[in-house]
Amino acid sequence: MRVLWRIDGDFAGTEWKRCVIDVLSTDAVSIQPQDAVLIDGWGGAATLRARVRLVEPQAFTKISALGVEEQRVNVIADPVDALGPLGDGYRIEARIIIWSAPDVVKVPGSSLFRVGDAWHVFVVRNGRAREREVRTGQRNQDETQILSGLKRDEIIIRYPGNQISDGVRVTSAAP
């Protein structure tokens, strides 16, 4: 599942409710009408669902918390679930699912590193780190799909530092 994470938004409209989510314009180009939206951070325990109705065609400039000018685009989503007490101007956190597939092999992005133009991981095999080239697919800020080069349930090394190299002895930490 490829998700655009932790996008701030709010609810607008008094006659019927809709979710207005502002996203970076570079992310907006990947969002399509009918994409699923997961809503958290609204004050309740449940994750609420919505569907993208519209990606507005015009961007606007917004200053980030770090003082950086960003080009943003509003995404309008219609609720699928009952929204309970949510009202006009309420803050939410939305995740827009722009890709998903069943049974994919995925790794934390922190386990990948570049060697030239190729992506590699370290796999733990017989107590040793083994460097392996992998072919990547979809990704988000946390995870990356592996198309080839790695089997499901193989143990990989996250955050491989300079002390890890092919053949070095390693011990596995409990998951």
Short mmCIF file of C-alpha atoms in Angstrom, two decimals:
data_model
loop_
_atom_site.label_atom_id
_atom_site.label_comp_id
_atom_site.label_asym_id
_atom_site.label_seq_id
_atom_site.Cartn_x
_atom_site.Cartn_y
_atom_site.Cartn_z
CA MET A 1 0.00 0.00 0.00
CA ARG A 2 1.45 3.37 -0.95
CA VAL A 3 0.21 6.13 1.27
CA LEU A 4 0.84 9.84 1.47
CA TRP A 5 1.25 10.19 5.25
CA ARG A 6 0.23 12.74 7.84
CA ILE A 7 -1.43 15.27 5.64
CA ASP A 8 -3.18 17.98 7.61
CA GLY A 9 -6.71 18.86 6.66
CA ASP A 10 -10.03 19.93 8.05
CA PHE A 11 -13.72 19.49 7.56
CA ALA A 12 -15.67 22.19 5.77
CA GLY A 13 -19.28 22.78 4.88
CA THR A 14 -22.34 22.93 7.05
CA GLU A 15 -25.07 21.41 4.85
CA TRP A 16 -23.04 18.29 4.09
CA LYS A 17 -19.64 17.32 5.30
CA ARG A 18 -16.55 17.04 3.16
CA CYS A 19 -12.88 16.74 3.96
CA VAL A 20 -10.49 19.38 2.59
CA ILE A 21 -6.93 18.09 2.64
CA ASP A 22 -4.03 20.27 1.55
CA VAL A 23 -1.14 18.31 0.02
CA LEU A 24 2.14 19.24 -1.62
CA SER A 25 1.63 19.84 -5.33
CA THR A 26 4.30 17.22 -6.07
CA ASP A 27 2.14 14.65 -4.22
CA ALA A 28 -1.14 15.88 -5.71
CA VAL A 29 -0.19 14.68 -9.19
CA SER A 30 -0.39 11.07 -7.94
CA ILE A 31 -3.85 11.42 -6.38
CA GLN A 32 -6.89 10.37 -8.39
CA PRO A 33 -10.64 10.67 -7.81
CA GLN A 34 -11.95 7.64 -5.89
CA ASP A 35 -8.64 7.05 -4.06
CA ALA A 36 -9.30 5.88 -0.50
CA VAL A 37 -8.65 8.28 2.38
CA LEU A 38 -8.03 7.18 5.99
CA ILE A 39 -8.77 9.84 8.63
CA ASP A 40 -7.07 9.87 12.03
CA GLY A 41 -6.14 12.50 14.57
CA TRP A 42 -9.70 13.79 14.77
CA GLY A 43 -10.20 13.09 18.47
CA GLY A 44 -11.77 9.63 18.29
CA ALA A 45 -10.17 6.20 18.45
CA ALA A 46 -11.50 4.84 15.14
CA THR A 47 -9.96 5.48 11.74
CA LEU A 48 -12.63 7.01 9.51
CA ARG A 49 -12.85 6.45 5.76
CA ALA A 50 -13.47 8.83 2.89
CA ARG A 51 -12.99 8.88 -0.91
CA VAL A 52 -11.30 11.53 -3.04
CA ARG A 53 -13.86 13.46 -5.06
CA LEU A 54 -11.64 16.17 -6.55
CA VAL A 55 -8.04 17.31 -6.74
CA GLU A 56 -8.38 21.05 -7.22
CA PRO A 57 -6.66 22.30 -10.38
CA GLN A 58 -4.94 25.32 -8.84
CA ALA A 59 -2.15 25.38 -6.26
CA PHE A 60 -1.56 27.98 -3.56
CA THR A 61 1.50 28.99 -1.55
CA LYS A 62 1.65 28.11 2.13
CA ILE A 63 4.46 28.75 4.60
CA SER A 64 5.52 25.56 6.40
CA ALA A 65 6.25 25.35 10.13
CA LEU A 66 9.94 25.68 9.19
CA GLY A 67 9.29 28.89 7.25
CA VAL A 68 9.61 27.30 3.80
CA GLU A 69 7.26 28.35 1.00
CA GLU A 70 5.40 25.30 -0.33
CA GLN A 71 3.06 24.90 -3.27
CA ARG A 72 -0.03 23.11 -1.99
CA VAL A 73 -3.21 21.79 -3.58
CA ASN A 74 -6.58 21.10 -1.93
CA VAL A 75 -7.97 17.59 -2.23
CA ILE A 76 -11.70 17.25 -1.56
CA ALA A 77 -12.88 13.93 -0.10
CA ASP A 78 -16.37 12.71 0.71
CA PRO A 79 -16.90 10.68 3.88
CA VAL A 80 -17.73 6.98 3.64
CA ASP A 81 -18.22 6.49 7.39
CA ALA A 82 -20.44 8.48 9.71
CA LEU A 83 -18.41 11.42 10.98
CA GLY A 84 -20.09 11.78 14.34
CA PRO A 85 -19.23 15.05 16.05
CA LEU A 86 -16.80 16.37 13.41
CA GLY A 87 -17.74 19.82 12.24
CA ASP A 88 -16.67 22.80 10.17
CA GLY A 89 -12.96 23.63 10.54
CA TYR A 90 -12.05 20.57 12.65
CA ARG A 91 -8.45 19.42 12.25
CA ILE A 92 -7.70 15.90 10.97
CA GLU A 93 -4.77 13.85 9.73
CA ALA A 94 -5.44 12.10 6.44
CA ARG A 95 -3.65 9.31 4.60
CA ILE A 96 -4.48 9.03 0.91
CA ILE A 97 -3.92 5.58 -0.54
CA ILE A 98 -2.64 6.01 -4.08
CA TRP A 99 -1.54 2.40 -4.67
CA SER A 100 -2.10 -0.97 -3.05
CA ALA A 101 -1.56 -4.62 -3.89
CA PRO A 102 -1.96 -7.88 -1.96
CA ASP A 103 0.99 -10.00 -0.87
CA VAL A 104 3.88 -7.70 -1.64
CA VAL A 105 7.37 -8.07 -0.22
CA LYS A 106 8.26 -4.80 1.48
CA VAL A 107 11.09 -3.51 3.63
CA PRO A 108 11.61 -0.45 5.78
CA GLY A 109 13.16 2.28 3.66
CA SER A 110 15.90 2.53 6.29
CA SER A 111 17.26 -0.86 5.22
CA LEU A 112 18.00 0.20 1.63
CA PHE A 113 21.19 1.79 0.38
CA ARG A 114 22.58 2.70 -3.04
CA VAL A 115 25.51 1.13 -4.82
CA GLY A 116 25.88 3.07 -8.04
CA ASP A 117 22.43 3.15 -9.62
CA ALA A 118 21.18 0.01 -7.86
CA TRP A 119 19.44 -0.50 -4.52
CA HIS A 120 20.92 -3.00 -2.04
CA VAL A 121 20.08 -4.52 1.35
CA PHE A 122 21.99 -6.63 3.83
CA VAL A 123 20.38 -10.00 4.48
CA VAL A 124 21.35 -12.02 7.56
CA ARG A 125 22.30 -15.54 6.49
CA ASN A 126 24.04 -18.08 8.75
CA GLY A 127 25.00 -15.32 11.19
CA ARG A 128 26.62 -13.13 8.54
CA ALA A 129 25.56 -10.01 6.68
CA ARG A 130 25.20 -10.67 2.97
CA GLU A 131 24.88 -7.75 0.58
CA ARG A 132 22.22 -8.25 -2.04
CA GLU A 133 20.95 -6.15 -4.93
CA VAL A 134 17.17 -5.68 -5.03
CA ARG A 135 14.76 -4.20 -7.52
CA THR A 136 12.33 -1.76 -5.92
CA GLY A 137 8.77 -0.78 -6.80
CA GLN A 138 6.34 1.50 -5.00
CA ARG A 139 7.45 3.40 -1.91
CA ASN A 140 6.25 5.82 0.70
CA GLN A 141 8.18 7.61 3.44
CA ASP A 142 8.34 4.43 5.55
CA GLU A 143 8.36 1.34 3.34
CA THR A 144 9.49 0.17 -0.09
CA GLN A 145 8.10 -2.64 -2.20
CA ILE A 146 10.70 -5.21 -3.33
CA LEU A 147 10.02 -6.64 -6.79
CA SER A 148 12.97 -9.04 -6.86
CA GLY A 149 16.12 -10.00 -4.97
CA LEU A 150 14.51 -10.70 -1.59
CA LYS A 151 12.14 -13.39 -0.35
CA ARG A 152 9.38 -12.94 2.19
CA ASP A 153 10.52 -13.51 5.79
CA GLU A 154 14.24 -13.07 5.11
CA ILE A 155 15.95 -11.14 7.90
CA ILE A 156 17.39 -7.80 6.82
CA ILE A 157 19.49 -5.19 8.59
CA ARG A 158 17.90 -1.81 9.25
CA TYR A 159 20.10 1.29 9.32
CA PRO A 160 23.22 -0.48 8.04
CA GLY A 161 26.17 1.67 9.05
CA ASN A 162 29.74 1.74 7.82
CA GLN A 163 30.65 -1.13 10.18
CA ILE A 164 28.44 -3.53 8.17
CA SER A 165 29.91 -5.09 5.07
CA ASP A 166 29.40 -8.30 3.12
CA GLY A 167 30.41 -11.31 5.22
CA VAL A 168 30.73 -9.56 8.59
CA ARG A 169 29.38 -11.61 11.51
CA VAL A 170 26.13 -10.27 12.99
CA THR A 171 23.59 -11.33 15.57
CA SER A 172 19.86 -10.90 15.11
CA ALA A 173 17.86 -8.80 17.51
CA ALA A 174 14.43 -10.11 18.48
CA PRO A 175 11.68 -8.47 16.37
#
